[in-house]
XYZ file of C-alpha atoms in Angstrom:
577
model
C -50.283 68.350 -56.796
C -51.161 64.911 -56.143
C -50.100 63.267 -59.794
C -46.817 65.278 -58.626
C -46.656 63.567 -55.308
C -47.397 59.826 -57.077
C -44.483 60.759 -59.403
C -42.586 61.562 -57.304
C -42.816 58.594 -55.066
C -42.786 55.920 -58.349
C -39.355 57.821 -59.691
C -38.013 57.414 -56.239
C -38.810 53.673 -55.779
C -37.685 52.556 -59.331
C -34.737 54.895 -58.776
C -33.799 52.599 -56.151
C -33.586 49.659 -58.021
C -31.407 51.154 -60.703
C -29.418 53.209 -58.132
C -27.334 50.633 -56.387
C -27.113 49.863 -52.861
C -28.446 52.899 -51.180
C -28.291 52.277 -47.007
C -31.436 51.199 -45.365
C -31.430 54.567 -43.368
C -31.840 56.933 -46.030
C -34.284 54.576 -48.339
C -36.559 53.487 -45.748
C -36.773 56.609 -43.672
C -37.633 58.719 -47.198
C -40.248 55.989 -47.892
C -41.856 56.603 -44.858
C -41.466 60.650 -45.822
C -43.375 60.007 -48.852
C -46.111 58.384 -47.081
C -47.165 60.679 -44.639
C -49.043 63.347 -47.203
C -51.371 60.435 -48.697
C -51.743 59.448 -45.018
C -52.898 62.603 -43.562
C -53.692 65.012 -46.363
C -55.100 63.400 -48.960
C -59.076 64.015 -49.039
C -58.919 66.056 -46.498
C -61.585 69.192 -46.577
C -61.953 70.539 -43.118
C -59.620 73.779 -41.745
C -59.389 72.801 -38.479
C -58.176 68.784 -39.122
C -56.302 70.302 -41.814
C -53.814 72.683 -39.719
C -52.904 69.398 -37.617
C -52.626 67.307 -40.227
C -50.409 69.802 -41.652
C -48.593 69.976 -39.082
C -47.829 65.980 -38.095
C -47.098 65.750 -41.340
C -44.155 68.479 -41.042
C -43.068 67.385 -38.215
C -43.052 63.610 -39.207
C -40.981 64.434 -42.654
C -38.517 66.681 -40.745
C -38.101 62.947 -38.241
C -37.189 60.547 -41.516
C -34.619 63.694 -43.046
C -32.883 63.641 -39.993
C -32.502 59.869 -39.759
C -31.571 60.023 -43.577
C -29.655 63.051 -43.781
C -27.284 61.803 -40.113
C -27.582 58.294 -41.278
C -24.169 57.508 -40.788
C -23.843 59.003 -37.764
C -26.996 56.994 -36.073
C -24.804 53.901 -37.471
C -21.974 54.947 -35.824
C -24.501 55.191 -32.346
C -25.352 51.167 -32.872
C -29.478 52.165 -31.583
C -28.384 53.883 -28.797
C -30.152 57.631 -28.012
C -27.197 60.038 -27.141
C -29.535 63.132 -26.405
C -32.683 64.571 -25.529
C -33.424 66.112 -29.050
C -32.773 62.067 -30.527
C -35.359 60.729 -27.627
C -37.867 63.565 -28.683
C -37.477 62.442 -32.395
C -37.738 58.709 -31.549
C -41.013 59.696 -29.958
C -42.328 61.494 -32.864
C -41.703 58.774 -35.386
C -43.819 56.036 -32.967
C -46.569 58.002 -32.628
C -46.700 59.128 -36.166
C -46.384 55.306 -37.511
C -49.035 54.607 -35.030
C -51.108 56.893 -36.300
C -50.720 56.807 -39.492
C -51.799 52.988 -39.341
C -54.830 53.642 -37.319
C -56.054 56.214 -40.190
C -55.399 53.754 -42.569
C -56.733 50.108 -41.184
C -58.097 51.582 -37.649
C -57.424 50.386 -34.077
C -56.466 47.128 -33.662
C -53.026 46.855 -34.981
C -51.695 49.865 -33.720
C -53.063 48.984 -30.575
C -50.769 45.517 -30.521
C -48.475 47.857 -31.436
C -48.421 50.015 -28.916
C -48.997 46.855 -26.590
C -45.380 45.918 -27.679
C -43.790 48.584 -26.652
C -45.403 48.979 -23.130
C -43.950 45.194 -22.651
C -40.932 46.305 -23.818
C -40.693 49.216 -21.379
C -42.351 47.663 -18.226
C -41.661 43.533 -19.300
C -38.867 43.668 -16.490
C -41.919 44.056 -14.041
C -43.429 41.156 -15.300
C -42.433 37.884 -13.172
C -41.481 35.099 -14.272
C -39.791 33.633 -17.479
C -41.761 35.677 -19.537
C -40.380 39.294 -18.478
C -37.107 40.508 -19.262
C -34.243 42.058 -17.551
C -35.042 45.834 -18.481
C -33.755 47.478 -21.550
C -32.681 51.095 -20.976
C -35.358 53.692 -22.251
C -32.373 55.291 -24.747
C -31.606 51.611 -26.337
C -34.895 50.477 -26.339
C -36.272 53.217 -28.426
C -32.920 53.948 -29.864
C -33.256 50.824 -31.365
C -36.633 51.183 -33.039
C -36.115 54.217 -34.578
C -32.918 54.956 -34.892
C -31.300 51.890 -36.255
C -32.594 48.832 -38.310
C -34.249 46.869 -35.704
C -37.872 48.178 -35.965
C -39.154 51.112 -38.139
C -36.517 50.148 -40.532
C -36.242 46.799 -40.063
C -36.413 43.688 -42.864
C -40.286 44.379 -42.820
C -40.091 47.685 -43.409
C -37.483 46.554 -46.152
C -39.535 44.650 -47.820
C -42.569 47.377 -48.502
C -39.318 49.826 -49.580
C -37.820 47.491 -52.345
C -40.683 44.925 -53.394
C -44.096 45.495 -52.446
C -43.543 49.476 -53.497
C -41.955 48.869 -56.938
C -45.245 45.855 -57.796
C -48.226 48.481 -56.666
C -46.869 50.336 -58.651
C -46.714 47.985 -61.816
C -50.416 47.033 -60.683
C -51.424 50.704 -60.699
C -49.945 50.856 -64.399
C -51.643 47.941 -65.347
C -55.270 48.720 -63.615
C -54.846 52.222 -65.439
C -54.917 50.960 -68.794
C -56.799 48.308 -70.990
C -54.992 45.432 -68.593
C -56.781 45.995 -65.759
C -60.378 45.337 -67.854
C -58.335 42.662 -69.766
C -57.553 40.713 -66.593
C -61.373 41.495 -65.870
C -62.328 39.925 -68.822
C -60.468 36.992 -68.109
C -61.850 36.194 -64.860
C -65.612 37.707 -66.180
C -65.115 34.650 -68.775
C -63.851 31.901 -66.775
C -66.483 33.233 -64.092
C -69.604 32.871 -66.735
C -68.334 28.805 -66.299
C -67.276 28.033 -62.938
C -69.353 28.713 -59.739
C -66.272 31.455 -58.063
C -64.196 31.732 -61.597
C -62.775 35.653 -60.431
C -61.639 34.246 -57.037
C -60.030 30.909 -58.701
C -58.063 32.852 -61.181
C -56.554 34.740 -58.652
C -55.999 31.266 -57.212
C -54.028 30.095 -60.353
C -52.283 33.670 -60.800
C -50.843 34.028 -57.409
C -49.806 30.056 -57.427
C -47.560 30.881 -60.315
C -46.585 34.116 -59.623
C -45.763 33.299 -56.192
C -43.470 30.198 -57.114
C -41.142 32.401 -59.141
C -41.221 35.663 -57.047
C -41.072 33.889 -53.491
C -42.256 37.248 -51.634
C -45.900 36.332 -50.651
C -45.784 40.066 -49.825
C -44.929 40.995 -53.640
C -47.384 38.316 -54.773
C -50.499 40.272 -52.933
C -49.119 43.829 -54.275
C -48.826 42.478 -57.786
C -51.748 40.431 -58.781
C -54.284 41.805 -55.919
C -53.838 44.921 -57.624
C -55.631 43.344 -60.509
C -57.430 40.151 -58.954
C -59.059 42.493 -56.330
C -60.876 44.831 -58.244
C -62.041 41.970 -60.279
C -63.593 40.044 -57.767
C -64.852 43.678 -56.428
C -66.625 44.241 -59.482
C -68.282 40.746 -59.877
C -69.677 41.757 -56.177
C -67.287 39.583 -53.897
C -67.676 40.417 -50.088
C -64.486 42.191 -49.471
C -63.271 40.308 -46.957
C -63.756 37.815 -48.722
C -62.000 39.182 -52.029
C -59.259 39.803 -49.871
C -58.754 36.088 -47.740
C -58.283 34.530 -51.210
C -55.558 36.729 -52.693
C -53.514 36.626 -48.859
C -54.073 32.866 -49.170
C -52.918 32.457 -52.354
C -49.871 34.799 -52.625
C -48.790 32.600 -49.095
C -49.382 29.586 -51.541
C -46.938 30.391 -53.647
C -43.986 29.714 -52.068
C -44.754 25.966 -51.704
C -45.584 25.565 -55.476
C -42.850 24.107 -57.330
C -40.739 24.583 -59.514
C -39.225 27.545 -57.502
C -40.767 27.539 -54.107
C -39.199 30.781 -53.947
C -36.155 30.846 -52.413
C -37.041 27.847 -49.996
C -36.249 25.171 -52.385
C -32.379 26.176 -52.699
C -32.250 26.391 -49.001
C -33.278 23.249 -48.544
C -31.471 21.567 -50.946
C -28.139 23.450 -49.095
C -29.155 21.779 -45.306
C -30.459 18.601 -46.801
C -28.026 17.574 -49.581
C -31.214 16.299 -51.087
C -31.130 17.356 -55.146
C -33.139 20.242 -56.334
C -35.117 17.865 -58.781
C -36.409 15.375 -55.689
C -37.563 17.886 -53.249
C -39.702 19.912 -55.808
C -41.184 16.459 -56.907
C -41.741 16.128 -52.902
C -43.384 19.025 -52.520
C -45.624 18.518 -55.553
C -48.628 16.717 -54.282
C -48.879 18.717 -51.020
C -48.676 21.950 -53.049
C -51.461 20.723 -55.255
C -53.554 19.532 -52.252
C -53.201 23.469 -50.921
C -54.789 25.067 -53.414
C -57.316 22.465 -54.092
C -58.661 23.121 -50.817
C -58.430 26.687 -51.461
C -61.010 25.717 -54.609
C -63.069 23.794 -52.471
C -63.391 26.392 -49.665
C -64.182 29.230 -52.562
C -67.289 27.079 -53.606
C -68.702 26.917 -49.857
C -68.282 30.189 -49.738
C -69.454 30.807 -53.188
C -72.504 29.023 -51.647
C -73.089 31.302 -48.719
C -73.014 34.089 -50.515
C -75.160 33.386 -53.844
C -72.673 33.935 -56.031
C -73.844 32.296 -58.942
C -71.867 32.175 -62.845
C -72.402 35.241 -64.938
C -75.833 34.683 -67.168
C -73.889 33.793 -70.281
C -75.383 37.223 -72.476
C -73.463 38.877 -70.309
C -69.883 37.191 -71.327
C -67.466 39.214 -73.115
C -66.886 38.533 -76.328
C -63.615 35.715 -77.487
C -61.877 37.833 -79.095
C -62.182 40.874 -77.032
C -60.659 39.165 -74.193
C -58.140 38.025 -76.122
C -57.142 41.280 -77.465
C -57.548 42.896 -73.811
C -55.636 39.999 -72.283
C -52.358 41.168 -74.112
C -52.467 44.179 -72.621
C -52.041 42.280 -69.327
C -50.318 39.114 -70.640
C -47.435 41.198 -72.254
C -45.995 42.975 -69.211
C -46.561 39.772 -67.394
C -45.151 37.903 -69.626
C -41.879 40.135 -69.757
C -41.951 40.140 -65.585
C -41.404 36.325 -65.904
C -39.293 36.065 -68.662
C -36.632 38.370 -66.866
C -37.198 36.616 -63.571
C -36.573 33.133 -65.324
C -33.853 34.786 -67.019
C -31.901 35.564 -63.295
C -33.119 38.988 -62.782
C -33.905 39.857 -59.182
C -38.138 40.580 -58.892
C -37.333 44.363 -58.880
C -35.597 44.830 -61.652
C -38.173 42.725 -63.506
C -40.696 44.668 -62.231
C -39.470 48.169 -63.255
C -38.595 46.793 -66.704
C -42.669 45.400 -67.011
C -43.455 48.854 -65.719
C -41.891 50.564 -68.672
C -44.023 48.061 -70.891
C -47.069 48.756 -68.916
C -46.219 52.360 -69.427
C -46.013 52.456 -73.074
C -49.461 50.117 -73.469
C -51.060 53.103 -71.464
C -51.247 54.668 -74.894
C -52.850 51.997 -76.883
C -56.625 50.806 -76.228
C -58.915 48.630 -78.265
C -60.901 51.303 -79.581
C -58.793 53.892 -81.634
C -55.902 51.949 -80.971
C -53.367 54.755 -80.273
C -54.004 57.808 -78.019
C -51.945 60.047 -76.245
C -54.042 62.263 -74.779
C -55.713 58.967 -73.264
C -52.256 57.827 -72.480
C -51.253 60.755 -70.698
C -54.519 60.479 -68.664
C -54.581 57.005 -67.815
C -50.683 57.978 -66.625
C -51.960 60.625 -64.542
C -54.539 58.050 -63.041
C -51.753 55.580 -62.449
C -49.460 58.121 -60.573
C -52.031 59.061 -58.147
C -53.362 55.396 -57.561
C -49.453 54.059 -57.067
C -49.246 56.778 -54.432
C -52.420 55.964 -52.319
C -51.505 52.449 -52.502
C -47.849 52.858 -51.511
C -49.027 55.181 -48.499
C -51.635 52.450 -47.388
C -49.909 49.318 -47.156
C -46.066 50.974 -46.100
C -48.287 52.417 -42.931
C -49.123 49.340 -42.257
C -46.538 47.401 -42.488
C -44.383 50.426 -40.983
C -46.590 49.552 -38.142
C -46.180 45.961 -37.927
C -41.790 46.188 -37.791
C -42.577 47.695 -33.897
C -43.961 44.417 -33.449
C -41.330 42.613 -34.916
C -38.621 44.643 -33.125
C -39.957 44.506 -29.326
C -39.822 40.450 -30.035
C -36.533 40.761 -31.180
C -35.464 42.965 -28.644
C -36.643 41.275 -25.719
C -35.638 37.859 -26.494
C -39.661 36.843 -26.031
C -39.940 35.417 -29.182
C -36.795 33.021 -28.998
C -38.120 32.216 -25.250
C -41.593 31.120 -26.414
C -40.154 28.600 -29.438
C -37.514 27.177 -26.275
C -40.488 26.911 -23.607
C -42.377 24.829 -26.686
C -39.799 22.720 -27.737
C -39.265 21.603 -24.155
C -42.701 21.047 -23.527
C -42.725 18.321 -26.099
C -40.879 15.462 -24.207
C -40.415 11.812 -26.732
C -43.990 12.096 -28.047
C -43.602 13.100 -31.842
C -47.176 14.378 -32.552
C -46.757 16.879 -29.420
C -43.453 17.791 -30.723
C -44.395 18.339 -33.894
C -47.253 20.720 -33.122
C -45.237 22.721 -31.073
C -42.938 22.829 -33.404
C -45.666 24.404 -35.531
C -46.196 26.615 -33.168
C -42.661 27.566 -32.698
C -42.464 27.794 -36.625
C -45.613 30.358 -36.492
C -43.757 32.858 -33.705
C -40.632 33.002 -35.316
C -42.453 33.963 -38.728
C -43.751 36.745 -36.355
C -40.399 38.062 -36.301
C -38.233 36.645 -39.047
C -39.136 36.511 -42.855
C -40.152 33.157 -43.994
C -37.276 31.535 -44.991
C -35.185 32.622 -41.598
C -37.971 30.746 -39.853
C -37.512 27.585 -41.074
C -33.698 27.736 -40.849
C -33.842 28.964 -37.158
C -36.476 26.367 -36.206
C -35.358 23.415 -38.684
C -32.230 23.991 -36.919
C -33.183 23.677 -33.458
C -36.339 21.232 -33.925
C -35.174 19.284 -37.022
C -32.199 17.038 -35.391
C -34.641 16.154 -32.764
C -37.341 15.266 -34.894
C -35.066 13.559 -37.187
C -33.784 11.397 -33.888
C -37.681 10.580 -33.449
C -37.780 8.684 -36.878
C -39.166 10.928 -39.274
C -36.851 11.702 -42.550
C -35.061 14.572 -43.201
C -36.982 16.046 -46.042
C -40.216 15.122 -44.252
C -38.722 16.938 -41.628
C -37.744 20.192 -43.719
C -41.033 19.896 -45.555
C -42.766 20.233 -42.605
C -41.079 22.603 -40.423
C -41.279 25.366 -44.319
C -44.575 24.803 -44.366
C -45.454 25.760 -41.311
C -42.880 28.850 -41.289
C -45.495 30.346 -43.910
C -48.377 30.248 -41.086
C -47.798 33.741 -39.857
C -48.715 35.320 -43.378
C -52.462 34.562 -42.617
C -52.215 33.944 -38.887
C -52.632 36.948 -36.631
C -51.336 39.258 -35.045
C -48.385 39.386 -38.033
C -49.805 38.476 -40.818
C -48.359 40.159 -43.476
C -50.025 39.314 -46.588
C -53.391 39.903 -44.555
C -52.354 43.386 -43.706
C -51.535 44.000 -47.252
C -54.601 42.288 -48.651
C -56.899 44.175 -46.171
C -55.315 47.571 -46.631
C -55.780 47.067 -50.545
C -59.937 46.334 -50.370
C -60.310 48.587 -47.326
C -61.860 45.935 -44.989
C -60.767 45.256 -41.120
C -58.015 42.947 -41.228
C -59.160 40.907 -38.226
C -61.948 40.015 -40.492
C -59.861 38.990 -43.513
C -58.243 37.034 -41.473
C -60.704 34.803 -39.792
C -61.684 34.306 -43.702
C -58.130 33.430 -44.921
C -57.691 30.962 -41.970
C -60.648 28.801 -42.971
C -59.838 29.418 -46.546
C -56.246 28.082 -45.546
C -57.085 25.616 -43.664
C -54.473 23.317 -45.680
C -51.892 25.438 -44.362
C -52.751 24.129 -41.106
C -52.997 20.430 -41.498
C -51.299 19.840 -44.894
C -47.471 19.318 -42.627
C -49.330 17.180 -40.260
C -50.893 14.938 -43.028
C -47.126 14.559 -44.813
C -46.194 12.741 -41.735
C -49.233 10.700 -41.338
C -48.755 9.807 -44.772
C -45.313 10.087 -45.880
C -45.906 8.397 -49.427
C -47.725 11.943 -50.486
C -43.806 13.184 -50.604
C -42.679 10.242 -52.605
C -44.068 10.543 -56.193
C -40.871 9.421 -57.971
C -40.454 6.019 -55.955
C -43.953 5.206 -54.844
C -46.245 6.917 -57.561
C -49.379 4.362 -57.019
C -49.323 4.899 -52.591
C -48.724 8.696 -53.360
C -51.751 8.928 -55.654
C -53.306 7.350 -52.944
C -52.506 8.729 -50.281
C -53.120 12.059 -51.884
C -57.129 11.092 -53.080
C -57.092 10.003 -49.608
C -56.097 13.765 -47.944
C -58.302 15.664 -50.605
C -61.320 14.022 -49.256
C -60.240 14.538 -45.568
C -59.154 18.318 -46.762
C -62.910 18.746 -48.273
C -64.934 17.567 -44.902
C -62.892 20.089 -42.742
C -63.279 22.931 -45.090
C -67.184 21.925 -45.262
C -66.788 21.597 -41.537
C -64.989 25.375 -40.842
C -67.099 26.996 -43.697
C -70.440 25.645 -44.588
C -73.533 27.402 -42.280
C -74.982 23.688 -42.355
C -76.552 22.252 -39.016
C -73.854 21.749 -36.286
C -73.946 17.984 -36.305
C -73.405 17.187 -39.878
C -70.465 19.820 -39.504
C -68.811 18.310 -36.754
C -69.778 14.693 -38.242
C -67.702 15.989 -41.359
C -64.238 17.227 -39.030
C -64.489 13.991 -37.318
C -64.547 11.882 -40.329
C -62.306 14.057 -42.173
C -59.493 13.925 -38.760
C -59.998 10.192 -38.993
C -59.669 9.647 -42.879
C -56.690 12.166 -42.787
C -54.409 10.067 -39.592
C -55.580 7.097 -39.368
């Protein structure tokens, strides 16, 4: 029943791709349909939790058919609740999304959840600028459920049409002789290098994530095969977890693609394409060097030491095993080099992933294996699907109540005003400001929204204009590891099974170059200019690597307290002065 379920749920996700545009509410409703059994019914033994789980599962697929099946309709009602049975519905759907994500990653983010939606019911009682006005009950909830502005909002987009269609390549992959190719891969470069499992999921997810652009795809794709890895060779999950959300956010900043952030940029600059990805370069570099630093401190902590080198897989075995993974891959990039949106890619690379299900370096060709490993794939794509959709199912309320209320936008005005003439003030509350509208816009809608209100000033303040836009997408990115929306943390989390919360106190110190990497560009604004002053950006760049190394020491290392704050002193200094 369940391989029929995980087919089910793969043929409707890649029929998507292939299907045209199909409206948001039928396709994300029906995703959220498909969920609910691998929520609430899968493993489950006892009668009694059975008959209710049964039963909220019922009830919740009979909510997403209605939205899908009077779709049009609901349009027609622009989020507003026209009747009692539509209220009752509305209801359902909350609690069953915020139930679904406690089962799946436990309290907390439901409970910021649910938070949300008592502010955005009772925020008109709260004084000051920070309430609202009141939203009537009917549009309020009308709007979460009923239209795309929570539920089935961008978010919950996202999990529908990318992160949904690269579990399920991962699963493919992990079911066959990829996932012990990739293994072998980071076993080998892991027998060398003090971390070598986490820091190939460093170099993966850099590449990956410049071409793809979705940090969100870049966790579902590679974690699905960098995660087990780093599993296996006994990483702390937590742990396992910070360095894939860190690195799939790392992505978009790599050059040559930067995602889709490098076109943008070069349409509000007028800046060519070929001078801001030199820009970005050297910053880019810095980020996931300190990402490799802060893996060896924590390498450190934790004892993990190289593999004992009788224990390395053989050359030629990982070579042969590494096709199995390098081949999809390899046609995944091609096709995305080639124009092809990520999805399409991905389905394509899934067929390819399919077929190598059959093949293994053994007795080369075996269908009963390859009908096996297919089973194995359908079932693991559907438990993976379910996990990380609740999730971030659960996270669009969030997104929605700030929308809704206007708090976000009134937070990013309240900072921007706060920062007088003083550029260092205004530019960390522009960071700031940049970090809650990543809360509630993707990525790249941050940094238009807030480049667009804090760019001219900055600009006026003497800073350049691709300083400017460097700085203000960089920090944009902060909410994919920076609670209480932190998407690729969520995802990461959900995938290992650890407490997010946790994952993401890791991936904050393992990111730390997220944090201070903008701030450093303006302190030293040769680091952006490689192609005129190549000597002072070397510099400069030597210069912030050190600096980057003493705070990660400082944030990471158990070492005495003194020598820790000794090193984030030095390292503040040596980075702005």
């Amino acid at each position: 029943m369940w391989i029929v379920f995980g087919f089910i749920s793969i043929a409707f996700h890649i029929f998507l791709i292939f299907s045209g545009l199909v409206p948001n509410l039928i396709s994300r409703p029906l995703h959220l349909a498909l969920i609910l059994p691998w929520i609430f019914l899968y493993n489950q033994n006892t009668n009694l939790h059975l008959i209710i789980n049964i039963t909220i599962v019922l009830v919740g697929i009979f909510s997403c058919l209605y939205i899908a099946i009077f779709s049009n309709e609901l349009m027609d009602q622009y989020g507003f609740i026209e009747n009692k049975f539509q209220l009752v519905i509305s209801l359902i759907l909350i609690f069953i999304v915020l139930e679904a994500a406690r089962r799946s990653v436990g309290w907390p983010l439901p409970t910021v959840s649910f938070l949300a939606i008592l502010y955005g019911v009772f925020g008109n009682y709260v004084p000051g600028e920070f309430g609202h006005p009141g939203l009537p009950i009917n549009s309020f909830f009308g709007t979460l459920t009923i239209a795309e502005g929570g539920l089935w909002g961008p978010l919950t987009g996202v999990s529908v049409s990318i992160v949904s269609i690269f579990v399920i390549f991962g699963s493919f992959l992990n079911s066959g002789e990829a996932g012990s190719g990739f293994m072998n891969i980071a076993t080998a470069f892991a027998g060398k290098l003090r971390g070598g499992a986490a820091k190939v999921s460093v170099i993966s997810s850099a590449l990956f994530g410049s071409i793809s652009g979705s940090a969100s795809a870049n966790v579902a794709s590679t974690g699905m095969v960098t995660l087990p890895a780093m599993i296996k060779l006994n990483y702390p999950k937590r742990l396992a977890a910070a360095v894939e959300a860190v690195a799939s956010s790392g992505g978009q900043i790599m050059p040559p693609l930067m995602g889709a952030g490098a076109f943008v940029m070069v349409e509000l600059t007028g800046v060519p394409y070929d001078k801001i990805i030199i820009a970005a370069l050297l910053p880019a570099l810095l980020f996931f060097f300190t990402v490799w630093v802060g893996i060896n401190f924590y390498c450190r902590i934790y004892n993990l030491k190289p593999i004992e080198s009788h224990n390395l897989p053989n050359i030629r075995i990982v070579f042969i095993t590494s096709l199995f993974f390098l081949i999809p891959f390899f046609i995944l990039l091609l096709l995305m080099y080639l124009g092809f949106t990520p999805q399409y890619a991905a389905s394509i690379s899934i067929l390819s992933a399919f077929l190598l299900l059959f093949f293994n370096i053994g007795d080369f060709f075996n269908f009963k294996l390859g009908i096996n490993r297919f089973y194995e794939a359908c079932i693991s794509s559907g438990k993976q699907i379910s996990l990380i959709g609740s999730i971030i199912i659960c996270a669009s309320i969030i997104i929605g109540v700030l929308s809704l209320t206007g708090l976000g936008v009134k937070l990013t005005s309240l900072i921007i005003s706060l920062s007088g003439n003083s550029i260092w003030p205004a530019l960390i509350l522009t960071g700031l400001a940049c970090l809650l509208l990543g809360m509630e816009v993707p990525t790249t809608a941050a940094y238009v929204i807030c480049v667009s209100v804090a760019g001219p000033a900055l600009v006026d303040m003497g800073l350049e204009l691709l300083q400017v836009h460097l700085f203000v997408f960089w920090f944009a990115l902060l909410s994919t590891i920076t609670p209480p929306v932190c998407g690729t943390v969520f995802i990461a989390s959900g995938m290992v099974s650890e407490n997010w919360l946790k994952v993401s106190i890791t991936s904050m110190s393992l990111g730390i170059g997220l944090y201070f990497i903008p701030l450093a560009m303006i302190a030293n604004d040769e680091i952006i200019k490689l192609d005129t002053e190549s000597l002072y950006a070397i510099i400069a760049f030597v210069k912030v690597a050190i600096s980057l190394v003493m705070l990660s020491y400082a944030l990471i290392t158990k070492s005495l307290i003194f020598f820790r704050l000794l090193a984030f002193g030095l390292g503040m200094v040596l980075m702005f002065v």
